[in-house]
Structure formats: structure tokens, C-alpha cells
Amino acid sequence: MSKSWVLKFIKRIFNCWFGTLERFPQENGITFRHHQPEIPNIGDHLCSPRHYFSFKNSKNNLIILGGGVFSNYGVDEVKLNCFEPENVVLWGVGVSLRNKQEARADLLPYRVWGVRDIDRTDDAHFLPCVSCLSPMLNRSAAVSGTLLFLNADPNVAPNSFKEKYKSLAEKKGWRVLFNNCTESEIAFALQNCNHIITNSYHASYWGLLTGHKVTVLGYSSKFISLLNAFGFNKDHLFSIKRGDGDSLYESLSFIEDDRNSVFVKDYQNFLMDFRRRNVEFAEKLVNNHLVEGFELKINSSI
């Protein structure tokens, strides 16, 4: 019996009897559960629907889980915390698999659910990350400039390599930003570059939705699912090993320009479609009597 399994079991017992010690944002009676890592992650922050919707008169104990990555599409999270599945809405959650195992989202236990992995569900349940509603995506790419945007999590990109990445970027004339940045910092960076080189799911997503050329360096199924959502296959992915600084540095050294990037010609149509899907998903909460209504908090073209 592994130590991690024992710790998870103890956590489950504690959560079921006493409630979770973790604190998540609450608005109008709804608890919004999403990842809140110790090292800030702008993608994990902006992928919660609480930033974009104001819901009215929700059902008691309603939990909105998402977005971001949750194993087994949140089923493990629900079991671990002894939640009632009928009280949980799954909003734009994905999986991140690093082997060939299959995962499908066909019969999930929630009354209303949508997943961001287009290749693992049907069209009716495909729900792109809600961060597509961010007003920062209303502005298209600049005519020039390259941004190197990297994950700040040392389990993804080791801290010992950060100065090497910065030095390489300076040599190549790239601007550098890590995903523990602020919303204003990523918004400014997006508006002032044409080409994005990244190992971040959300930077790839935002770049493709705003007409950037994006070189995607990926280490799991979530990057393939993202490319599939825009009509590309896995051949457009620079495969790297998660947490392997040498692998990432070698790939970055190989990149000289945007020749191996992906670009979505009709990106504005994708942006409109992805936004529409999220608004229609919010309407499903009303139709299923989970909330009485909602308003958009932001000014985004739908």
C-alpha cells in the first residue's frame, strides 16, 4: 500500500466527516472549485467561470468544478470530498495523460457537464475553456515579435534551467514571461507579439484564439486535445518530457522562427463559437433548475 494512497484515504475520511480545509471562492451560494497552486498559475486562475458569469439564486450546495485538469474528469475529486454528483457542475475540465491509456467522457455522473477535450467526448459535451470569454482576447496579434511563455511550476520546467531559458531567449530576441504572471502582464504580452513559443496549455489556447502563430511544446494528451479542437493533429506538437529541463532546452534551441508553428486563419470564428458554447452551457444550468438566471460580468463579443 503506497504512502500517497494512505494520505488520500485519510484526506477523504476527514473531508467526508468534517468538510474540506481548502478554501474556494464562493459567490451567490455557489462554490467554485479550481486549482489554486502554491505557485500562481494565470491559466488556473482565469479558467473559472466565476470571472465571467454572475448567477442568481442557485440551488443549495451547488459546486462548479473547473476548468483546468482533474483526473477522471472530476470523478475522483467528487469521491475524495464526498460530494453529491447531482450538486456538481463540471465546467470545461480536461485530463492530462502521459501514456497511451484512453479516457472518455461519455457517462459522467453530473446533471450538467462539459469537457474541453474534443477528442474524448461528443460535440454536445465539448466545452472549451471558459477563459475564451476574457476581454484580453478581443485584441488580435501584433505584426511582429516573439514571446517565450513558460510554465513556472518546477515540476514542469525545473528552476535550475530558468536562467538558461532566459539567456537563450535573449540571444534569439524573444521576450520571456512565466505563467505565474498577472492578468495584465499576459494581456500586454499577447498584444505585443505575433509568435508564441510555449509549454503552457492556456498560452497556446489564447494565442490560437487571437491570431498568433503558436509553437506548442507539449508533454501530455491535453496539448493534443487542444490542437484537435482547432483542427490540427499531434504532428504539429513539439513533444517534450514533463519536468525534463534538457528536453525543453533542446527543443527551444532548435526553434529559429515560426516555420513549425500553427496558425488558425479563421480564429475569430473559433473565438465566437467557443464563447457561444460557454453561454449556452450557462443556460443549461437555468434549464436544469440549478440557478434561476445569470448575467455576463464582462464585455465580450458573443
CSV table of C-alpha atoms in Angstrom, one decimal:
chain,number,residue,atom,x,y,z
A,1,MET,CA,0.0,0.0,0.0
A,2,SER,CA,1.6,3.3,-1.1
A,3,LYS,CA,2.0,6.3,1.1
A,4,SER,CA,0.2,8.5,-1.3
A,5,TRP,CA,-2.8,6.2,-1.3
A,6,VAL,CA,-2.9,6.2,2.5
A,7,LEU,CA,-2.8,10.0,2.6
A,8,LYS,CA,-5.6,10.3,0.1
A,9,PHE,CA,-7.7,7.8,2.1
A,10,ILE,CA,-7.1,9.8,5.3
A,11,LYS,CA,-8.0,13.1,3.5
A,12,ARG,CA,-11.2,11.5,2.2
A,13,ILE,CA,-12.3,10.4,5.6
A,14,PHE,CA,-11.5,13.8,7.1
A,15,ASN,CA,-13.3,15.7,4.3
A,16,CYS,CA,-16.4,13.5,4.5
A,17,TRP,CA,-16.8,13.9,8.2
A,18,PHE,CA,-15.6,17.5,8.8
A,19,GLY,CA,-15.6,19.2,5.4
A,20,THR,CA,-12.5,20.2,3.4
A,21,LEU,CA,-10.0,22.5,4.9
A,22,GLU,CA,-9.3,24.0,1.5
A,23,ARG,CA,-10.9,27.4,0.8
A,24,PHE,CA,-12.5,28.1,-2.5
A,25,PRO,CA,-14.2,31.2,-3.8
A,26,GLN,CA,-18.0,31.5,-3.2
A,27,GLU,CA,-20.5,33.7,-4.9
A,28,ASN,CA,-24.2,33.8,-4.6
A,29,GLY,CA,-24.3,30.4,-2.8
A,30,ILE,CA,-22.1,28.7,-5.4
A,31,THR,CA,-18.6,27.2,-4.5
A,32,PHE,CA,-16.2,27.5,-7.4
A,33,ARG,CA,-13.6,24.8,-7.2
A,34,HIS,CA,-10.5,25.1,-9.3
A,35,HIS,CA,-6.8,24.6,-8.9
A,36,GLN,CA,-5.1,27.1,-6.6
A,37,PRO,CA,-1.5,26.1,-6.7
A,38,GLU,CA,1.2,27.5,-4.3
A,39,ILE,CA,3.0,28.9,-7.3
A,40,PRO,CA,0.4,31.1,-9.0
A,41,ASN,CA,-0.8,30.0,-12.5
A,42,ILE,CA,-2.6,32.5,-14.6
A,43,GLY,CA,-4.3,29.8,-16.6
A,44,ASP,CA,-5.7,28.0,-13.5
A,45,HIS,CA,-6.9,31.4,-12.2
A,46,LEU,CA,-8.7,32.6,-15.4
A,47,CYS,CA,-10.3,29.2,-16.2
A,48,SER,CA,-13.0,29.6,-13.6
A,49,PRO,CA,-16.5,30.8,-14.8
A,50,ARG,CA,-16.8,33.0,-11.7
A,51,HIS,CA,-14.8,35.6,-13.6
A,52,TYR,CA,-17.3,35.8,-16.4
A,53,PHE,CA,-20.8,34.9,-15.0
A,54,SER,CA,-22.9,36.2,-12.2
A,55,PHE,CA,-25.5,33.5,-11.3
A,56,LYS,CA,-28.8,34.2,-9.5
A,57,ASN,CA,-30.5,32.1,-6.8
A,58,SER,CA,-28.5,28.9,-7.1
A,59,LYS,CA,-29.5,25.5,-5.7
A,60,ASN,CA,-28.2,24.8,-2.2
A,61,ASN,CA,-24.7,23.5,-2.0
A,62,LEU,CA,-24.0,23.9,-5.8
A,63,ILE,CA,-20.4,23.4,-6.7
A,64,ILE,CA,-18.9,24.3,-10.1
A,65,LEU,CA,-15.8,22.3,-10.7
A,66,GLY,CA,-13.5,23.6,-13.3
A,67,GLY,CA,-11.9,24.5,-15.5
A,68,GLY,CA,-8.4,23.0,-15.6
A,69,VAL,CA,-7.2,19.4,-15.3
A,70,PHE,CA,-8.9,17.0,-13.0
A,71,SER,CA,-8.2,13.3,-13.2
A,72,ASN,CA,-11.1,11.1,-14.4
A,73,TYR,CA,-13.0,14.3,-15.3
A,74,GLY,CA,-13.5,15.2,-11.6
A,75,VAL,CA,-15.0,11.9,-10.5
A,76,ASP,CA,-12.0,11.3,-8.2
A,77,GLU,CA,-12.3,14.8,-6.8
A,78,VAL,CA,-16.0,14.3,-6.1
A,79,LYS,CA,-15.4,10.9,-4.4
A,80,LEU,CA,-12.5,12.2,-2.4
A,81,ASN,CA,-14.6,15.0,-0.9
A,82,CYS,CA,-17.8,13.0,-0.6
A,83,PHE,CA,-19.8,15.4,-2.8
A,84,GLU,CA,-23.2,14.5,-4.2
A,85,PRO,CA,-22.7,14.4,-8.0
A,86,GLU,CA,-26.1,16.0,-8.6
A,87,ASN,CA,-24.8,19.1,-6.8
A,88,VAL,CA,-21.7,19.3,-9.0
A,89,VAL,CA,-21.4,21.1,-12.4
A,90,LEU,CA,-18.4,20.1,-14.5
A,91,TRP,CA,-17.3,23.2,-16.5
A,92,GLY,CA,-14.7,22.8,-19.2
A,93,VAL,CA,-12.5,20.3,-17.3
A,94,GLY,CA,-9.8,18.2,-19.2
A,95,VAL,CA,-7.4,15.4,-18.5
A,96,SER,CA,-3.7,15.3,-18.9
A,97,LEU,CA,-2.4,11.8,-19.7
A,98,ARG,CA,1.2,11.0,-20.3
A,99,ASN,CA,0.8,7.4,-21.6
A,100,LYS,CA,-1.4,5.7,-24.1
A,101,GLN,CA,-4.3,4.9,-21.8
A,102,GLU,CA,-7.6,6.0,-23.1
A,103,ALA,CA,-10.1,8.2,-21.3
A,104,ARG,CA,-13.6,9.0,-22.5
A,105,ALA,CA,-16.1,11.4,-21.1
A,106,ASP,CA,-19.4,9.7,-22.1
A,107,LEU,CA,-21.3,8.8,-19.0
A,108,LEU,CA,-20.3,11.2,-16.2
A,109,PRO,CA,-22.4,11.4,-13.0
A,110,TYR,CA,-23.2,15.1,-13.2
A,111,ARG,CA,-26.5,16.6,-14.1
A,112,VAL,CA,-24.8,19.2,-16.3
A,113,TRP,CA,-21.3,18.7,-17.6
A,114,GLY,CA,-18.9,19.8,-20.4
A,115,VAL,CA,-15.3,18.9,-21.1
A,116,ARG,CA,-12.6,20.7,-23.0
A,117,ASP,CA,-11.2,17.6,-24.7
A,118,ILE,CA,-12.8,17.5,-28.1
A,119,ASP,CA,-11.3,14.1,-28.9
A,120,ARG,CA,-12.7,12.4,-25.8
A,121,THR,CA,-16.4,13.3,-25.9
A,122,ASP,CA,-19.2,14.1,-28.3
A,123,ASP,CA,-20.0,17.5,-29.7
A,124,ALA,CA,-22.8,18.1,-27.3
A,125,HIS,CA,-20.5,17.9,-24.4
A,126,PHE,CA,-17.5,19.7,-25.9
A,127,LEU,CA,-16.9,22.8,-23.8
A,128,PRO,CA,-13.8,24.8,-24.5
A,129,CYS,CA,-12.1,26.6,-21.5
A,130,VAL,CA,-14.3,29.5,-20.3
A,131,SER,CA,-11.3,31.8,-20.4
A,132,CYS,CA,-12.2,32.4,-24.0
A,133,LEU,CA,-14.6,35.0,-22.6
A,134,SER,CA,-11.7,37.1,-21.3
A,135,PRO,CA,-11.8,40.6,-22.8
A,136,MET,CA,-8.0,40.4,-23.4
A,137,LEU,CA,-8.8,38.1,-26.3
A,138,ASN,CA,-10.7,40.9,-28.1
A,139,ARG,CA,-7.4,42.2,-29.5
A,140,SER,CA,-5.6,40.3,-32.2
A,141,ALA,CA,-1.9,39.6,-32.5
A,142,ALA,CA,0.7,42.2,-33.3
A,143,VAL,CA,2.5,42.2,-36.6
A,144,SER,CA,5.9,41.1,-35.2
A,145,GLY,CA,7.6,39.9,-32.0
A,146,THR,CA,8.1,36.6,-30.3
A,147,LEU,CA,7.1,35.6,-26.8
A,148,LEU,CA,8.6,32.7,-24.9
A,149,PHE,CA,5.9,31.8,-22.3
A,150,LEU,CA,6.8,29.0,-19.9
A,151,ASN,CA,5.2,27.2,-17.1
A,152,ALA,CA,6.7,28.3,-13.7
A,153,ASP,CA,5.9,25.1,-12.0
A,154,PRO,CA,9.3,23.4,-11.3
A,155,ASN,CA,7.7,20.0,-11.8
A,156,VAL,CA,7.1,21.1,-15.4
A,157,ALA,CA,10.2,23.3,-16.1
A,158,PRO,CA,12.9,23.0,-13.4
A,159,ASN,CA,14.0,26.2,-11.6
A,160,SER,CA,17.7,25.3,-12.3
A,161,PHE,CA,17.1,25.9,-16.0
A,162,LYS,CA,15.3,29.2,-15.9
A,163,GLU,CA,18.3,31.3,-16.4
A,164,LYS,CA,19.3,29.2,-19.3
A,165,TYR,CA,15.9,29.7,-20.9
A,166,LYS,CA,16.2,33.5,-20.3
A,167,SER,CA,19.7,33.6,-21.8
A,168,LEU,CA,18.6,31.6,-24.8
A,169,ALA,CA,15.6,33.8,-25.3
A,170,GLU,CA,17.7,37.0,-25.1
A,171,LYS,CA,20.1,35.6,-27.7
A,172,LYS,CA,17.2,34.8,-30.1
A,173,GLY,CA,15.5,38.2,-29.4
A,174,TRP,CA,12.5,36.7,-27.7
A,175,ARG,CA,10.5,38.3,-24.8
A,176,VAL,CA,10.1,36.0,-21.8
A,177,LEU,CA,7.2,35.5,-19.4
A,178,PHE,CA,6.2,32.8,-17.0
A,179,ASN,CA,2.7,31.7,-16.1
A,180,ASN,CA,2.9,33.0,-12.6
A,181,CYS,CA,2.4,36.4,-14.1
A,182,THR,CA,-0.6,38.7,-13.6
A,183,GLU,CA,-3.6,39.0,-16.0
A,184,SER,CA,-2.4,42.5,-17.1
A,185,GLU,CA,1.1,41.1,-17.8
A,186,ILE,CA,-0.2,38.3,-20.1
A,187,ALA,CA,-2.7,40.6,-21.7
A,188,PHE,CA,0.1,43.1,-22.6
A,189,ALA,CA,2.4,40.3,-23.8
A,190,LEU,CA,-0.3,38.9,-26.1
A,191,GLN,CA,-1.0,42.2,-27.6
A,192,ASN,CA,2.7,42.9,-28.4
A,193,CYS,CA,3.8,39.7,-30.1
A,194,ASN,CA,3.0,37.8,-33.3
A,195,HIS,CA,4.6,34.4,-32.4
A,196,ILE,CA,4.3,32.5,-29.1
A,197,ILE,CA,6.5,29.6,-28.1
A,198,THR,CA,5.1,27.9,-25.1
A,199,ASN,CA,4.7,24.8,-22.9
A,200,SER,CA,1.5,26.2,-21.4
A,201,TYR,CA,-1.9,24.9,-22.4
A,202,HIS,CA,-3.6,28.2,-21.8
A,203,ALA,CA,-1.0,30.4,-23.6
A,204,SER,CA,-1.4,28.1,-26.6
A,205,TYR,CA,-5.2,28.4,-26.3
A,206,TRP,CA,-5.2,32.1,-26.0
A,207,GLY,CA,-2.7,32.5,-28.8
A,208,LEU,CA,-4.6,30.5,-31.3
A,209,LEU,CA,-7.8,32.4,-30.4
A,210,THR,CA,-6.2,35.7,-31.2
A,211,GLY,CA,-4.5,35.0,-34.5
A,212,HIS,CA,-1.0,34.3,-33.2
A,213,LYS,CA,1.4,31.8,-34.6
A,214,VAL,CA,2.0,29.3,-31.8
A,215,THR,CA,4.7,26.8,-31.4
A,216,VAL,CA,3.4,24.3,-28.9
A,217,LEU,CA,5.7,22.3,-26.8
A,218,GLY,CA,3.7,19.6,-25.1
A,219,TYR,CA,4.1,16.7,-22.7
A,220,SER,CA,0.7,15.1,-22.4
A,221,SER,CA,-2.7,14.4,-24.0
A,222,LYS,CA,-4.1,17.8,-23.1
A,223,PHE,CA,-1.9,19.5,-25.8
A,224,ILE,CA,-3.1,17.0,-28.5
A,225,SER,CA,-6.7,17.6,-27.5
A,226,LEU,CA,-6.1,21.3,-27.7
A,227,LEU,CA,-4.7,21.1,-31.2
A,228,ASN,CA,-7.5,18.8,-32.2
A,229,ALA,CA,-10.0,21.4,-31.1
A,230,PHE,CA,-8.5,23.8,-33.7
A,231,GLY,CA,-8.4,21.1,-36.5
A,232,PHE,CA,-4.7,20.2,-36.1
A,233,ASN,CA,-3.2,16.7,-35.3
A,234,LYS,CA,-0.4,15.7,-33.0
A,235,ASP,CA,2.2,16.0,-35.7
A,236,HIS,CA,2.1,19.8,-35.0
A,237,LEU,CA,3.3,19.3,-31.5
A,238,PHE,CA,6.9,19.6,-30.2
A,239,SER,CA,7.0,16.6,-27.8
A,240,ILE,CA,8.9,17.2,-24.6
A,241,LYS,CA,9.2,15.4,-21.3
A,242,ARG,CA,7.4,17.0,-18.4
A,243,GLY,CA,10.0,18.2,-15.8
A,244,ASP,CA,12.9,17.5,-18.1
A,245,GLY,CA,14.9,20.7,-18.4
A,246,ASP,CA,17.2,19.4,-21.0
A,247,SER,CA,14.4,18.2,-23.2
A,248,LEU,CA,12.8,21.7,-23.1
A,249,TYR,CA,16.0,23.5,-23.7
A,250,GLU,CA,16.9,21.3,-26.6
A,251,SER,CA,13.6,22.0,-28.3
A,252,LEU,CA,13.9,25.7,-27.7
A,253,SER,CA,17.4,25.7,-29.2
A,254,PHE,CA,16.0,24.1,-32.3
A,255,ILE,CA,13.4,26.8,-32.9
A,256,GLU,CA,14.7,29.6,-35.0
A,257,ASP,CA,11.5,31.1,-36.4
A,258,ASP,CA,7.8,30.4,-36.7
A,259,ARG,CA,8.0,27.8,-39.5
A,260,ASN,CA,6.9,25.0,-37.2
A,261,SER,CA,4.1,26.9,-35.6
A,262,VAL,CA,0.4,26.5,-36.0
A,263,PHE,CA,-1.9,29.4,-37.1
A,264,VAL,CA,-5.7,29.5,-37.2
A,265,LYS,CA,-6.8,31.5,-40.2
A,266,ASP,CA,-10.4,31.8,-39.1
A,267,TYR,CA,-9.5,32.4,-35.4
A,268,GLN,CA,-12.3,34.9,-34.9
A,269,ASN,CA,-14.9,32.2,-35.8
A,270,PHE,CA,-13.4,29.9,-33.3
A,271,LEU,CA,-13.5,32.6,-30.7
A,272,MET,CA,-17.1,33.3,-31.3
A,273,ASP,CA,-18.1,29.6,-31.3
A,274,PHE,CA,-16.2,28.9,-28.1
A,275,ARG,CA,-17.8,31.8,-26.4
A,276,ARG,CA,-21.2,30.8,-27.6
A,277,ARG,CA,-20.8,27.3,-26.2
A,278,ASN,CA,-20.0,28.7,-22.8
A,279,VAL,CA,-23.0,31.0,-22.7
A,280,GLU,CA,-25.2,28.1,-23.9
A,281,PHE,CA,-23.7,26.0,-21.2
A,282,ALA,CA,-24.7,28.6,-18.6
A,283,GLU,CA,-28.2,28.4,-20.0
A,284,LYS,CA,-28.2,24.7,-19.3
A,285,LEU,CA,-27.8,25.5,-15.6
A,286,VAL,CA,-31.0,27.5,-15.8
A,287,ASN,CA,-32.9,24.9,-17.8
A,288,ASN,CA,-31.9,22.2,-15.2
A,289,HIS,CA,-33.1,24.5,-12.3
A,290,LEU,CA,-29.6,24.8,-10.8
A,291,VAL,CA,-29.8,28.6,-11.0
A,292,GLU,CA,-32.6,31.0,-11.8
A,293,GLY,CA,-30.6,33.1,-14.2
A,294,PHE,CA,-27.3,34.7,-15.0
A,295,GLU,CA,-25.6,37.8,-16.3
A,296,LEU,CA,-22.3,38.2,-18.1
A,297,LYS,CA,-19.8,40.1,-16.0
A,298,ILE,CA,-17.6,41.1,-18.9
A,299,ASN,CA,-17.8,42.8,-22.3
A,300,SER,CA,-17.0,40.1,-24.8
A,301,SER,CA,-18.5,39.7,-28.3
A,302,ILE,CA,-20.7,36.6,-28.3
